[in-house]
PDB file of C-alpha atoms in Angstrom:
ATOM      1  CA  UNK Q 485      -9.804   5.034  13.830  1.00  0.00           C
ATOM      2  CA  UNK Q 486      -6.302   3.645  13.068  1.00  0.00           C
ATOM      3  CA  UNK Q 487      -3.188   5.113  13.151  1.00  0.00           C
ATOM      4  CA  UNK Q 488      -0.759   4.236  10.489  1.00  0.00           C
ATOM      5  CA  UNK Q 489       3.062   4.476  10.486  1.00  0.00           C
ATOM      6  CA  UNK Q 490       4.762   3.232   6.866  1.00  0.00           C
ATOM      7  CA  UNK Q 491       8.569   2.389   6.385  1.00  0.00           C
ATOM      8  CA  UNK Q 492      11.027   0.903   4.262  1.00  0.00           C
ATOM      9  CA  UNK Q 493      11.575   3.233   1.737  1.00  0.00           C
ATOM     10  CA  UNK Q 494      14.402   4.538   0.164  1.00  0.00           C
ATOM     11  CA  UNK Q 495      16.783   5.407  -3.210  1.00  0.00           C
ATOM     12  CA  UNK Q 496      17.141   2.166  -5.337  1.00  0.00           C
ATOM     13  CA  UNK Q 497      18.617   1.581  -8.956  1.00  0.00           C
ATOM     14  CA  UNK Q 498      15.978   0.536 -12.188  1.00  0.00           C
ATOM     15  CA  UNK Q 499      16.192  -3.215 -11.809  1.00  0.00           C
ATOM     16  CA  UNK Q 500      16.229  -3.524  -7.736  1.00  0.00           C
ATOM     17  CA  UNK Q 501      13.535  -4.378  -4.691  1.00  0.00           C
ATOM     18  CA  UNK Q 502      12.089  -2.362  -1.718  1.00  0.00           C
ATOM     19  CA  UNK Q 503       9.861  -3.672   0.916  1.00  0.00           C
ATOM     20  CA  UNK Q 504       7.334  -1.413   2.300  1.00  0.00           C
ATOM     21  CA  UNK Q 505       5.915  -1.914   5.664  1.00  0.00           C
ATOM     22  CA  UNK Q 506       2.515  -0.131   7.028  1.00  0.00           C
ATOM     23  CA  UNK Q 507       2.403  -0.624  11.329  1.00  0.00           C
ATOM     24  CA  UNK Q 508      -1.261  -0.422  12.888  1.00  0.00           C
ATOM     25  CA  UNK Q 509      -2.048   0.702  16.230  1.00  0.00           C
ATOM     26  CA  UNK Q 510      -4.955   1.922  17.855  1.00  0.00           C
ATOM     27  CA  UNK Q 511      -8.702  -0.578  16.741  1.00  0.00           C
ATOM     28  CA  UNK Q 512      -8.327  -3.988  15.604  1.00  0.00           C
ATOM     29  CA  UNK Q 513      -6.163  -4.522  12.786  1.00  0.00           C
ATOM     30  CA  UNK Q 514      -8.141  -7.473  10.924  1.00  0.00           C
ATOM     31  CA  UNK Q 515     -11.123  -5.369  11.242  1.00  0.00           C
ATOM     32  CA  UNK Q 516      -9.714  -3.094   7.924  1.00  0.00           C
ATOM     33  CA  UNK Q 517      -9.041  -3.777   4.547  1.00  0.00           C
ATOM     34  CA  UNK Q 518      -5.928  -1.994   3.159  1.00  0.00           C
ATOM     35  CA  UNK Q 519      -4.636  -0.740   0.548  1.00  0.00           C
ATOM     36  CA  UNK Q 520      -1.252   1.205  -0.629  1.00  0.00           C
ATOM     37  CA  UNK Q 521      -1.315   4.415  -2.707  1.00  0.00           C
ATOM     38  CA  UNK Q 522       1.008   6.640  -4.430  1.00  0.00           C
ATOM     39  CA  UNK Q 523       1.666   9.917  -5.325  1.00  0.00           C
ATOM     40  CA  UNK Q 524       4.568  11.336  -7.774  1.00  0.00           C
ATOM     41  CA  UNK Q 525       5.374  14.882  -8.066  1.00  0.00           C
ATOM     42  CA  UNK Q 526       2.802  16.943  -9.678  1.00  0.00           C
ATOM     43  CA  UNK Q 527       0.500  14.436  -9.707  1.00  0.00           C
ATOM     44  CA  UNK Q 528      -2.705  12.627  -8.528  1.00  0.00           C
ATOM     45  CA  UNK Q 529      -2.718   9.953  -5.886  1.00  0.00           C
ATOM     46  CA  UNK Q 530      -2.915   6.698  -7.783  1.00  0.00           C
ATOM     47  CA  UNK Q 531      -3.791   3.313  -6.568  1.00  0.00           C
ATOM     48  CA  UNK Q 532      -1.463   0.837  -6.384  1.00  0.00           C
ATOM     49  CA  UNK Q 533      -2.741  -2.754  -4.116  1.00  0.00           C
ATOM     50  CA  UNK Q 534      -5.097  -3.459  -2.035  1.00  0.00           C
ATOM     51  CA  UNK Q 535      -5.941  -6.573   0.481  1.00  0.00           C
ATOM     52  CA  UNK Q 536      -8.727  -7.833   2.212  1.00  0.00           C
ATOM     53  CA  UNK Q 537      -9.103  -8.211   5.862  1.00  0.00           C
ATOM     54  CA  UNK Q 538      -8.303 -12.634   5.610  1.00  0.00           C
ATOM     55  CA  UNK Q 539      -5.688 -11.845   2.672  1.00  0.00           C
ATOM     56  CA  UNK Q 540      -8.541 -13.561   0.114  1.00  0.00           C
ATOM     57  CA  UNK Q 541      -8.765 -10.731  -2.354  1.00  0.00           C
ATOM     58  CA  UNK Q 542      -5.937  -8.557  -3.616  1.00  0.00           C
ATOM     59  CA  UNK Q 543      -5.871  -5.806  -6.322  1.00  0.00           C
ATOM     60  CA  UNK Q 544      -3.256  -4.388  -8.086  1.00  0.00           C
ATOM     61  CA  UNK Q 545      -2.879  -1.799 -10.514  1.00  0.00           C
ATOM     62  CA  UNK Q 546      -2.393  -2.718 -14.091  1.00  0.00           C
ATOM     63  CA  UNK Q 547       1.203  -0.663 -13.920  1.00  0.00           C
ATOM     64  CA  UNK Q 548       2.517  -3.223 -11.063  1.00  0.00           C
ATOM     65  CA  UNK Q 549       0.918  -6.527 -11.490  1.00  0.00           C
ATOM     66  CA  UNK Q 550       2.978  -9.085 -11.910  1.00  0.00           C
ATOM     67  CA  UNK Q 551       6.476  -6.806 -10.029  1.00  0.00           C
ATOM     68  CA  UNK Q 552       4.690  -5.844  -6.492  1.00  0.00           C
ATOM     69  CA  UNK Q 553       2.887  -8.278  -4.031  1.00  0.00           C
ATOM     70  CA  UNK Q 554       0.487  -7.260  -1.457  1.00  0.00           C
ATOM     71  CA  UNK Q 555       0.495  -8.949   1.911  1.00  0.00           C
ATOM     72  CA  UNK Q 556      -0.541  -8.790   5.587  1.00  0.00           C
ATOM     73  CA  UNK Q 557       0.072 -10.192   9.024  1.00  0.00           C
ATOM     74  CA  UNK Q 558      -2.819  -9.543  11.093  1.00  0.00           C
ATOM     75  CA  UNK Q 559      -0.983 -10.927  14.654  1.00  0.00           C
ATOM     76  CA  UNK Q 560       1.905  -8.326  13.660  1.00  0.00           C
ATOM     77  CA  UNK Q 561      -1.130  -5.485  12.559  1.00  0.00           C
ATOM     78  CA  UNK Q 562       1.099  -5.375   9.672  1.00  0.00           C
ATOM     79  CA  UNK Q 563       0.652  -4.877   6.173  1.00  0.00           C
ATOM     80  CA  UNK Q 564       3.725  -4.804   3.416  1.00  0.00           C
ATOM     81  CA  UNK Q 565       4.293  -4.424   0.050  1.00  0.00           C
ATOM     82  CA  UNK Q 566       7.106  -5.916  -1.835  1.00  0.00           C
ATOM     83  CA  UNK Q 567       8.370  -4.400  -5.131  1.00  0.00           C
ATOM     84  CA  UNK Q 568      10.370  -5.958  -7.239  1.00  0.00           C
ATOM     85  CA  UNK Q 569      11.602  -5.183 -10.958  1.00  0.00           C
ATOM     86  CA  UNK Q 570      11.121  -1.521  -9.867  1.00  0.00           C
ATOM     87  CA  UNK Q 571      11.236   1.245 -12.472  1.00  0.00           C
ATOM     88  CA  UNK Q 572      12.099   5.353 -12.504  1.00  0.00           C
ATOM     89  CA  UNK Q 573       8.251   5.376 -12.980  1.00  0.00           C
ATOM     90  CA  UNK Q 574       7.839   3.737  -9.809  1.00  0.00           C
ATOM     91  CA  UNK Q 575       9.275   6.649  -7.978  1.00  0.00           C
ATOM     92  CA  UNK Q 576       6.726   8.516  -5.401  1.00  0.00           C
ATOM     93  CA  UNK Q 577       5.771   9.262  -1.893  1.00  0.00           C
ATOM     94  CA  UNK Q 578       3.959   5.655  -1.128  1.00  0.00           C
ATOM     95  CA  UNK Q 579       0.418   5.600   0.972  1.00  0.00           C
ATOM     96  CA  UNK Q 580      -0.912   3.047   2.955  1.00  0.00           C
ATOM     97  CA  UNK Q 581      -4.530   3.283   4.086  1.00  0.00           C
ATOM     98  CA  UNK Q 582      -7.126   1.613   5.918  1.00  0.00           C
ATOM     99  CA  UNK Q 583     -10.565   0.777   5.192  1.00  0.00           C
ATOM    100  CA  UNK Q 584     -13.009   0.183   8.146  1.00  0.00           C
ATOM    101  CA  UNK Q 585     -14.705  -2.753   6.256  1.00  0.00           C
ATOM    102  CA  UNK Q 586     -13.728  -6.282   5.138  1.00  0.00           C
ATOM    103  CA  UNK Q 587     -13.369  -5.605   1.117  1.00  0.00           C
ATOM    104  CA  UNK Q 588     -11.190  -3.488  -0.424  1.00  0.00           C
ATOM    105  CA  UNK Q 589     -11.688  -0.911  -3.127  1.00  0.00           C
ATOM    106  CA  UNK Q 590      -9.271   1.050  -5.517  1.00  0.00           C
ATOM    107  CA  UNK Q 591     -11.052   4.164  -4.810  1.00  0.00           C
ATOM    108  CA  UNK Q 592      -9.124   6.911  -2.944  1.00  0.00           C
ATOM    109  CA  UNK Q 593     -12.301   7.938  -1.043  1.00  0.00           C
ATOM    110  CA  UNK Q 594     -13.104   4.134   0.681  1.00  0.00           C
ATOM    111  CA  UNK Q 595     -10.521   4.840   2.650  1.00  0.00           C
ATOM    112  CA  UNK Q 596     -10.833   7.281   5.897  1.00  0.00           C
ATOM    113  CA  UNK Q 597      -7.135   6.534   7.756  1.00  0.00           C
ATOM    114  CA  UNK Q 598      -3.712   7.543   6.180  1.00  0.00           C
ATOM    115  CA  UNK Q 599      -0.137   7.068   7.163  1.00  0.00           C
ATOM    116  CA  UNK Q 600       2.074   9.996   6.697  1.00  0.00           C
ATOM    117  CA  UNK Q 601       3.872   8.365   3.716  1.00  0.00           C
ATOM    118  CA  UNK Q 602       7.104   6.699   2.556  1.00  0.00           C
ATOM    119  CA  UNK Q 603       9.436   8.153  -0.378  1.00  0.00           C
ATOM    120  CA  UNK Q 604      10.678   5.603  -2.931  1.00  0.00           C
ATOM    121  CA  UNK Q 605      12.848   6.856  -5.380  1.00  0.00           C
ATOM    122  CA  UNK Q 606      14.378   4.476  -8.283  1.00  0.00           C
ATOM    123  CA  UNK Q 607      17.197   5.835 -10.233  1.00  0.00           C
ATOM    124  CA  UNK Q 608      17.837   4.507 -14.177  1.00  0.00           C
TER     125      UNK Q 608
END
């Protein structure tokens, strides 16, 4: 098991950037794939990226390729996510998750440990 702690989010205009942060304690880091998640009001939990355990696959959702980048430090048993070009319909409580398992998936289920969640909110 892994315990998660996420950060860096906040209330941003249409047009701005946010950097998300995910810390890891507890088994080895590089042992997990990760991905982040999202959840708006009255709605699902959607993926949004996902990483590999060496950083040699990412995934991203069709709504944020191309604006949000996926990235990890294993030494720092960190993973972020930067957003850029952010939109009102990027607004949510933001997941990360961990994977025990070197690929990652976009499927909710693949993935057993949650952080508590960060709320991003971007204004028009």
């Amino acid at each position: 098991q892994v315990q998660l702690v996420e950060s860096g989010g906040g209330l941003v205009q249409a047009g701005g950037s946010l950097r998300l942060s995910c810390a890891a304690s507890g088994r080895a880091f590089s042992r997990y794939a990760m991905g982040w998640f999202r959840q708006a009001p009255g709605k699902e939990r959607e993926f949004v990226a996902a990483i590999s355990w060496n950083s040699g696959w990412r995934y991203y959702a069709d709504s944020v390729k191309g604006r949000f980048t996926v990235s990890r430090d294993n030494a720092k048993s960190t993973m972020y996510l930067q957003m850029n070009s952010l939109k009102p319909e990027d607004t949510a409580v933001y997941y990360c998750a961990a994977r025990n398992g070197i690929a990652p998936t976009t499927k909710r289920s693949d993935y057993a440990d949650w952080g508590q969640g960060t709320q991003v909110t971007v204004s028009s």
